[in-house]
Amino acid sequence: MDCCEFRERYSDFADGLLEDEAELRARRHLSLCASCRRFHAAFRTGVTALRDLPSVEVSRSFGERLRRRIRHELVVRGLAVDPLSGAVAATLVMVTIGLVAWDLAELRSANRAASAMAVSAMPPALRAPAATPIHRDTIRILLEGFHPFDPVLLVADTNPAQDTNPARFDVPAVWGGR
Amino acid sequence: MTLAATHSLRATRPGPASSFAELDDARLVQAFLDGQSRAFDELVGRYQARLLNFIYRTIGDRERAEDLVQEVFIRIYRHLHRFDQTKKFSTWAYTIASNLAKNELRNRSRNPLVLFQALRKNWEADHRPIQFEDFNSRPDDMFHKRHLRTLVEQSVERLPEHHRVVFVLRELEGKTYEEIADITGCNLGTVKSRLNRARNSFAAIIAPHLD
């Protein structure tokens, strides 16, 4: 056996799979060839060192991560509902509804406060007496200057029979009032 | 997969864990398919470290190897109902692991960022302070040991991908040629030829450093 054949059949030699006769020839070659001896020794030393390498262990979180992934897999396939994500979803919906309701209430009270502030900032002469109804004739007088022939839109809201306001203003005939 | 099996890794039927430990792989697979999801826990426990070491020695990245082992178990979980129970479960698990490792190596060879990270990792390993693990050994022995470890790890990493998988399966996992042929999907002749080339390359890389 020469070096070339030895290297070609080296795997079988290393595993002890050569037939008896080939095994003998390989061993004879090995005893005579320094290069192949060196090669064989390097392989043996290398493999021994490789097998002596410390084995790695899975991390502590491995099992939990795998469980999570399998749960996710099942949820995706619709075979199971993840109780945690269900609870989270329900909580989120409740919180959203609460926030919207709270926001609306806040908005309403803020509007009220803003209009109160705007009114109080006005000079007293411009403030409308919020609680005092404007007399229909006052409105009519104010508007008839612009629309003298058609104040109908503004007088239809009150009943003259109920009109007991002492601040009643009688329209002079010269203004064209009726 | 039955609905009972959906309560992942949690028992759907009470049963002592030790009873699963006594079952062989084939019976564990059957138990899982019958709805006993704890049987899957046992399979994970049996194979997680072996698959991690196999993938780690193949791709050389510990964290990524763990991610890939997770992927192996997800695929097993997903497809266990289609597993041919006349075959060995371990061969199937290693086949999935081997395919994922090969894909990873291919993706890495195309991704410059991963190459950079590998280079940086090697640089960091070269520049970290020497750790004295064994106080009974002489410093030059420890240095030699550590040098040899690094050398063999690098030698494995330098093997071509399809040689490396066969080499690790044979030398570290102790698989037979037939099992390696099943795992890699190659015929026996190819396995023998690849293994011989891998062994020759491995010895050739190491030999100059051992003088």
Short mmCIF file of C-alpha atoms in Angstrom, two decimals:
data_model
loop_
_atom_site.label_atom_id
_atom_site.label_comp_id
_atom_site.label_asym_id
_atom_site.label_seq_id
_atom_site.Cartn_x
_atom_site.Cartn_y
_atom_site.Cartn_z
CA MET A 1 0.00 0.00 0.00
CA ASP A 2 1.32 3.45 -0.89
CA CYS A 3 0.50 6.81 0.69
CA CYS A 4 -2.16 7.58 -1.88
CA GLU A 5 -4.05 4.34 -1.26
CA PHE A 6 -3.63 4.73 2.48
CA ARG A 7 -5.25 8.18 2.42
CA GLU A 8 -7.99 6.95 0.09
CA ARG A 9 -8.90 4.14 2.44
CA TYR A 10 -8.09 6.01 5.60
CA SER A 11 -11.70 6.34 6.76
CA ASP A 12 -12.27 2.60 6.64
CA PHE A 13 -8.93 2.06 8.35
CA ALA A 14 -9.83 4.50 11.14
CA ASP A 15 -13.19 2.78 11.65
CA GLY A 16 -11.69 -0.73 11.49
CA LEU A 17 -13.71 -1.59 8.43
CA LEU A 18 -10.89 -2.83 6.21
CA GLU A 19 -10.72 -6.50 5.39
CA ASP A 20 -8.01 -8.41 7.22
CA GLU A 21 -5.60 -8.41 4.34
CA ALA A 22 -6.02 -4.69 3.59
CA GLU A 23 -5.72 -3.92 7.29
CA LEU A 24 -2.37 -5.68 7.41
CA ARG A 25 -1.09 -3.80 4.38
CA ALA A 26 -2.21 -0.49 5.88
CA ARG A 27 -0.47 -1.21 9.16
CA ARG A 28 2.70 -2.21 7.34
CA HIS A 29 2.61 1.03 5.38
CA LEU A 30 2.06 3.01 8.55
CA SER A 31 5.10 1.47 10.18
CA LEU A 32 7.25 2.42 7.21
CA CYS A 33 5.91 5.88 6.29
CA ALA A 34 6.63 8.77 8.68
CA SER A 35 4.36 11.14 6.80
CA CYS A 36 1.32 8.85 7.08
CA ARG A 37 2.18 8.15 10.72
CA ARG A 38 2.19 11.85 11.36
CA PHE A 39 -1.09 12.20 9.51
CA HIS A 40 -2.69 9.38 11.50
CA ALA A 41 -1.40 10.78 14.80
CA ALA A 42 -2.75 14.24 13.93
CA PHE A 43 -6.16 12.79 13.17
CA ARG A 44 -6.29 10.81 16.41
CA THR A 45 -5.12 13.72 18.54
CA GLY A 46 -7.55 16.09 16.82
CA VAL A 47 -10.54 13.82 17.23
CA THR A 48 -9.70 13.16 20.87
CA ALA A 49 -9.43 16.90 21.51
CA LEU A 50 -12.69 17.46 19.68
CA ARG A 51 -14.49 14.90 21.81
CA ASP A 52 -13.00 16.46 24.93
CA LEU A 53 -14.43 19.87 24.13
CA PRO A 54 -16.87 20.89 26.84
CA SER A 55 -20.40 20.24 25.70
CA VAL A 56 -22.79 23.16 25.62
CA GLU A 57 -26.01 23.16 27.61
CA VAL A 58 -29.27 24.82 26.73
CA SER A 59 -29.95 28.09 28.54
CA ARG A 60 -32.35 28.25 31.48
CA SER A 61 -34.95 30.07 29.44
CA PHE A 62 -34.93 27.43 26.70
CA GLY A 63 -37.94 25.46 27.97
CA GLU A 64 -40.07 28.52 28.61
CA ARG A 65 -39.23 30.00 25.22
CA LEU A 66 -40.16 26.75 23.55
CA ARG A 67 -43.48 26.62 25.42
CA ARG A 68 -44.25 30.17 24.33
CA ARG A 69 -43.44 29.38 20.74
CA ILE A 70 -45.61 26.29 20.78
CA ARG A 71 -48.48 28.23 22.35
CA HIS A 72 -48.07 30.85 19.65
CA GLU A 73 -48.02 28.14 17.00
CA LEU A 74 -51.29 26.76 18.33
CA VAL A 75 -52.91 30.18 18.54
CA VAL A 76 -51.91 30.92 14.94
CA ARG A 77 -53.43 27.64 13.85
CA GLY A 78 -56.56 28.41 15.85
CA LEU A 79 -56.26 25.33 18.00
CA ALA A 80 -56.03 27.17 21.27
CA VAL A 81 -56.71 30.55 22.72
CA ASP A 82 -53.89 32.02 24.63
CA PRO A 83 -55.44 32.92 28.00
CA LEU A 84 -52.90 35.62 28.63
CA SER A 85 -53.40 37.41 25.33
CA GLY A 86 -57.21 37.10 25.77
CA ALA A 87 -57.03 38.79 29.14
CA VAL A 88 -54.72 41.46 27.80
CA ALA A 89 -57.07 42.13 24.88
CA ALA A 90 -60.10 42.42 27.19
CA THR A 91 -58.22 44.78 29.50
CA LEU A 92 -57.16 46.91 26.58
CA VAL A 93 -60.75 47.21 25.32
CA MET A 94 -61.97 48.22 28.78
CA VAL A 95 -59.21 50.77 29.21
CA THR A 96 -59.91 52.24 25.77
CA ILE A 97 -63.61 52.60 26.48
CA GLY A 98 -62.85 54.21 29.83
CA LEU A 99 -60.40 56.63 28.29
CA VAL A 100 -62.83 57.69 25.57
CA ALA A 101 -65.62 58.28 28.12
CA TRP A 102 -63.30 60.21 30.39
CA ASP A 103 -62.02 62.27 27.50
CA LEU A 104 -65.55 63.18 26.41
CA ALA A 105 -66.49 64.25 29.94
CA GLU A 106 -63.35 66.32 30.18
CA LEU A 107 -64.02 67.95 26.84
CA ARG A 108 -67.53 68.90 27.86
CA SER A 109 -66.48 70.49 31.13
CA ALA A 110 -63.58 72.25 29.42
CA ASN A 111 -65.97 73.76 26.86
CA ARG A 112 -68.22 74.95 29.63
CA ALA A 113 -65.35 76.55 31.50
CA ALA A 114 -64.01 78.17 28.36
CA SER A 115 -67.32 79.81 27.46
CA ALA A 116 -67.74 81.02 31.05
CA MET A 117 -64.30 82.55 30.94
CA ALA A 118 -65.01 84.22 27.59
CA VAL A 119 -68.19 85.77 28.88
CA SER A 120 -66.58 87.03 32.06
CA ALA A 121 -63.81 88.57 30.02
CA MET A 122 -66.31 90.65 28.01
CA PRO A 123 -67.16 94.22 29.07
CA PRO A 124 -70.41 94.21 31.04
CA ALA A 125 -72.22 96.12 28.31
CA LEU A 126 -71.62 93.36 25.80
CA ARG A 127 -72.58 90.49 28.03
CA ALA A 128 -75.87 88.93 27.18
CA PRO A 129 -78.09 88.42 30.19
CA ALA A 130 -78.04 84.76 29.81
CA ALA A 131 -81.08 84.07 31.90
CA THR A 132 -83.17 86.99 30.55
CA PRO A 133 -85.12 86.25 27.37
CA ILE A 134 -84.84 88.79 24.66
CA HIS A 135 -88.18 90.31 23.95
CA ARG A 136 -89.53 89.53 20.52
CA ASP A 137 -90.14 93.16 19.73
CA THR A 138 -86.62 94.09 20.60
CA ILE A 139 -85.37 91.57 18.14
CA ARG A 140 -87.82 92.67 15.58
CA ILE A 141 -86.78 96.26 15.96
CA LEU A 142 -83.15 95.41 15.73
CA LEU A 143 -83.66 93.35 12.62
CA GLU A 144 -86.31 95.28 10.84
CA GLY A 145 -83.77 97.93 10.11
CA PHE A 146 -82.23 95.45 7.70
CA HIS A 147 -85.33 93.51 6.72
CA PRO A 148 -88.21 95.88 7.26
CA PHE A 149 -90.78 93.82 5.40
CA ASP A 150 -90.17 90.39 6.65
CA PRO A 151 -89.47 89.92 10.36
CA VAL A 152 -91.62 86.81 10.37
CA LEU A 153 -88.72 84.47 11.05
CA LEU A 154 -88.12 86.05 14.38
CA VAL A 155 -91.61 86.61 15.75
CA ALA A 156 -93.04 83.16 15.37
CA ASP A 157 -91.44 81.90 18.58
CA THR A 158 -93.53 83.75 21.13
CA ASN A 159 -97.18 84.00 21.92
CA PRO A 160 -98.32 87.61 22.40
CA ALA A 161 -100.88 86.53 24.94
CA GLN A 162 -98.15 85.29 27.24
CA ASP A 163 -95.97 88.27 26.71
CA THR A 164 -95.89 89.95 30.08
CA ASN A 165 -92.48 91.49 29.96
CA PRO A 166 -92.65 94.99 31.48
CA ALA A 167 -89.75 96.12 29.35
CA ARG A 168 -91.97 95.94 26.32
CA PHE A 169 -91.11 98.39 23.68
CA ASP A 170 -93.73 99.75 21.37
CA VAL A 171 -92.48 100.28 17.90
CA PRO A 172 -93.18 103.75 16.57
CA ALA A 173 -95.19 103.84 13.36
CA VAL A 174 -92.53 105.78 11.57
CA TRP A 175 -90.18 102.78 11.74
CA GLY A 176 -92.65 100.78 9.74
CA GLY A 177 -93.44 98.44 12.56
CA ARG A 178 -96.68 96.53 12.60
CA MET B 1 -52.85 16.51 16.13
CA THR B 2 -55.58 16.07 18.68
CA LEU B 3 -57.06 18.93 20.60
CA ALA B 4 -55.78 17.42 23.84
CA ALA B 5 -52.29 17.92 22.58
CA THR B 6 -52.88 21.62 22.18
CA HIS B 7 -52.19 22.38 25.80
CA SER B 8 -48.61 22.67 24.92
CA LEU B 9 -46.15 20.87 27.11
CA ARG B 10 -48.68 20.69 29.92
CA ALA B 11 -50.21 17.47 31.03
CA THR B 12 -53.64 16.79 29.71
CA ARG B 13 -53.78 13.56 31.60
CA PRO B 14 -52.13 13.03 34.90
CA GLY B 15 -49.17 10.72 34.72
CA PRO B 16 -45.91 10.50 36.56
CA ALA B 17 -42.99 11.93 34.60
CA SER B 18 -40.93 8.89 35.48
CA SER B 19 -43.27 6.67 33.46
CA PHE B 20 -42.38 8.65 30.34
CA ALA B 21 -38.69 8.41 31.17
CA GLU B 22 -38.99 4.64 30.89
CA LEU B 23 -40.52 4.72 27.42
CA ASP B 24 -38.45 4.55 24.27
CA ASP B 25 -38.72 7.25 21.62
CA ALA B 26 -41.28 5.40 19.50
CA ARG B 27 -43.63 4.94 22.46
CA LEU B 28 -43.20 8.54 23.50
CA VAL B 29 -44.17 9.65 20.01
CA GLN B 30 -47.24 7.43 20.16
CA ALA B 31 -48.14 8.72 23.63
CA PHE B 32 -47.94 12.29 22.36
CA LEU B 33 -50.11 11.48 19.37
CA ASP B 34 -52.59 9.90 21.77
CA GLY B 35 -52.91 13.24 23.50
CA GLN B 36 -50.39 13.01 26.31
CA SER B 37 -48.51 16.21 25.74
CA ARG B 38 -46.04 15.53 28.55
CA ALA B 39 -44.50 12.94 26.30
CA PHE B 40 -43.25 15.81 24.18
CA ASP B 41 -41.52 17.28 27.24
CA GLU B 42 -39.64 14.03 27.60
CA LEU B 43 -38.57 14.07 23.95
CA VAL B 44 -37.35 17.66 24.35
CA GLY B 45 -35.42 16.70 27.48
CA ARG B 46 -33.78 13.79 25.72
CA TYR B 47 -32.68 15.60 22.62
CA GLN B 48 -32.17 19.27 23.43
CA ALA B 49 -28.52 19.00 24.52
CA ARG B 50 -27.57 16.52 21.80
CA LEU B 51 -29.10 18.61 19.06
CA LEU B 52 -27.62 21.78 20.51
CA ASN B 53 -24.12 20.32 20.48
CA PHE B 54 -24.54 18.93 17.00
CA ILE B 55 -25.75 22.24 15.58
CA TYR B 56 -23.23 24.26 17.57
CA ARG B 57 -20.32 22.15 16.29
CA THR B 58 -21.68 22.50 12.79
CA ILE B 59 -22.33 26.25 12.67
CA GLY B 60 -19.99 27.47 15.44
CA ASP B 61 -22.42 29.94 17.02
CA ARG B 62 -23.87 29.01 20.40
CA GLU B 63 -26.83 31.42 20.50
CA ARG B 64 -27.89 30.78 16.96
CA ALA B 65 -27.56 27.05 17.58
CA GLU B 66 -30.06 27.35 20.44
CA ASP B 67 -32.50 29.21 18.21
CA LEU B 68 -32.18 26.47 15.64
CA VAL B 69 -32.79 23.76 18.24
CA GLN B 70 -36.00 25.58 19.13
CA GLU B 71 -36.91 25.53 15.48
CA VAL B 72 -36.20 21.81 15.31
CA PHE B 73 -38.65 21.14 18.14
CA ILE B 74 -41.28 23.43 16.65
CA ARG B 75 -41.06 21.49 13.40
CA ILE B 76 -41.22 18.20 15.24
CA TYR B 77 -44.29 19.39 17.13
CA ARG B 78 -45.89 20.62 13.94
CA HIS B 79 -45.28 17.51 11.88
CA LEU B 80 -45.15 14.69 14.39
CA HIS B 81 -48.48 13.36 13.18
CA ARG B 82 -46.88 12.79 9.76
CA PHE B 83 -43.78 11.08 11.14
CA ASP B 84 -43.28 7.58 9.77
CA GLN B 85 -43.14 5.57 12.95
CA THR B 86 -41.33 2.70 11.29
CA LYS B 87 -38.26 5.01 11.23
CA LYS B 88 -36.11 6.09 14.14
CA PHE B 89 -37.22 9.31 15.81
CA SER B 90 -33.61 10.35 16.48
CA THR B 91 -32.75 10.09 12.77
CA TRP B 92 -35.71 12.30 11.92
CA ALA B 93 -34.76 14.86 14.57
CA TYR B 94 -31.16 14.94 13.34
CA THR B 95 -32.33 15.25 9.75
CA ILE B 96 -34.30 18.38 10.61
CA ALA B 97 -31.36 19.73 12.62
CA SER B 98 -28.91 18.96 9.85
CA ASN B 99 -31.06 20.71 7.23
CA LEU B 100 -31.45 23.78 9.42
CA ALA B 101 -27.71 23.88 10.11
CA LYS B 102 -26.91 23.60 6.40
CA ASN B 103 -29.37 26.39 5.57
CA GLU B 104 -27.80 28.51 8.27
CA LEU B 105 -24.32 27.98 6.84
CA ARG B 106 -25.54 28.87 3.36
CA ASN B 107 -27.26 32.01 4.59
CA ARG B 108 -24.15 33.00 6.51
CA SER B 109 -21.93 32.67 3.50
CA ARG B 110 -24.17 35.18 1.75
CA ASN B 111 -24.53 37.61 4.65
CA PRO B 112 -21.58 39.98 5.15
CA LEU B 113 -22.87 41.11 8.57
CA VAL B 114 -22.74 37.57 9.89
CA LEU B 115 -19.23 37.14 8.50
CA PHE B 116 -18.19 40.30 10.31
CA GLN B 117 -19.73 39.06 13.55
CA ALA B 118 -17.89 35.75 13.21
CA LEU B 119 -14.61 37.58 12.67
CA ARG B 120 -15.26 39.79 15.68
CA LYS B 121 -16.12 36.77 17.81
CA ASN B 122 -12.84 35.13 16.85
CA TRP B 123 -10.96 38.32 17.59
CA GLU B 124 -12.58 38.57 21.02
CA ALA B 125 -11.76 34.93 21.73
CA ASP B 126 -8.13 35.52 20.81
CA HIS B 127 -7.82 38.58 23.02
CA ARG B 128 -9.62 37.47 26.15
CA PRO B 129 -7.44 36.85 29.21
CA ILE B 130 -6.28 33.30 29.81
CA GLN B 131 -8.53 31.48 32.27
CA PHE B 132 -6.80 29.03 34.55
CA GLU B 133 -9.30 26.20 34.70
CA ASP B 134 -7.06 23.56 36.15
CA PHE B 135 -4.65 24.59 38.88
CA ASN B 136 -2.95 21.20 38.91
CA SER B 137 -1.74 21.58 35.34
CA ARG B 138 1.39 23.40 34.33
CA PRO B 139 0.79 26.68 32.49
CA ASP B 140 2.45 25.41 29.31
CA ASP B 141 0.21 22.31 29.37
CA MET B 142 -2.85 24.48 29.79
CA PHE B 143 -1.70 26.71 26.98
CA HIS B 144 -1.17 23.66 24.77
CA LYS B 145 -4.61 22.28 25.66
CA ARG B 146 -6.30 25.54 24.96
CA HIS B 147 -4.41 25.95 21.74
CA LEU B 148 -5.46 22.47 20.68
CA ARG B 149 -9.11 23.16 21.49
CA THR B 150 -9.10 26.32 19.44
CA LEU B 151 -7.29 24.52 16.67
CA VAL B 152 -9.74 21.65 16.40
CA GLU B 153 -12.71 24.00 16.55
CA GLN B 154 -11.25 26.08 13.77
CA SER B 155 -10.36 22.98 11.78
CA VAL B 156 -13.98 21.81 11.88
CA GLU B 157 -15.16 25.27 10.86
CA ARG B 158 -12.83 25.18 7.89
CA LEU B 159 -14.36 22.01 6.47
CA PRO B 160 -16.78 22.46 3.59
CA GLU B 161 -20.39 22.44 4.76
CA HIS B 162 -21.43 18.99 3.46
CA HIS B 163 -18.19 17.45 4.77
CA ARG B 164 -18.60 19.12 8.13
CA VAL B 165 -22.10 17.77 8.76
CA VAL B 166 -20.97 14.21 8.02
CA PHE B 167 -17.81 14.63 10.09
CA VAL B 168 -19.65 15.96 13.16
CA LEU B 169 -22.31 13.28 12.92
CA ARG B 170 -19.67 10.58 12.81
CA GLU B 171 -16.97 11.84 15.16
CA LEU B 172 -19.04 13.68 17.75
CA GLU B 173 -22.47 12.11 17.58
CA GLY B 174 -21.20 8.61 16.89
CA LYS B 175 -23.74 7.90 14.16
CA THR B 176 -23.35 4.90 11.92
CA TYR B 177 -22.82 5.32 8.19
CA GLU B 178 -26.40 4.19 7.57
CA GLU B 179 -27.79 6.72 10.00
CA ILE B 180 -25.70 9.47 8.45
CA ALA B 181 -27.00 8.44 5.02
CA ASP B 182 -30.58 8.68 6.32
CA ILE B 183 -29.98 12.01 8.03
CA THR B 184 -28.24 13.66 5.11
CA GLY B 185 -30.31 12.02 2.41
CA CYS B 186 -27.18 10.73 0.65
CA ASN B 187 -26.33 7.20 -0.32
CA LEU B 188 -23.77 5.19 1.63
CA GLY B 189 -21.05 5.69 -0.98
CA THR B 190 -21.38 9.45 -0.80
CA VAL B 191 -21.30 9.38 2.98
CA LYS B 192 -18.11 7.30 3.00
CA SER B 193 -16.47 9.47 0.40
CA ARG B 194 -17.38 12.71 2.21
CA LEU B 195 -16.28 11.36 5.54
CA ASN B 196 -12.94 10.26 4.13
CA ARG B 197 -12.36 13.68 2.59
CA ALA B 198 -13.42 15.40 5.80
CA ARG B 199 -11.05 13.28 7.88
CA ASN B 200 -8.20 13.87 5.47
CA SER B 201 -8.80 17.64 5.50
CA PHE B 202 -9.12 17.70 9.28
CA ALA B 203 -5.85 15.83 9.78
CA ALA B 204 -4.11 17.93 7.15
CA ILE B 205 -5.17 21.17 8.87
CA ILE B 206 -4.09 19.99 12.30
CA ALA B 207 -0.87 18.11 11.52
CA PRO B 208 1.39 21.16 10.95
CA HIS B 209 0.36 22.61 14.32
CA LEU B 210 1.16 19.51 16.33
CA ASP B 211 4.90 19.33 15.65
#
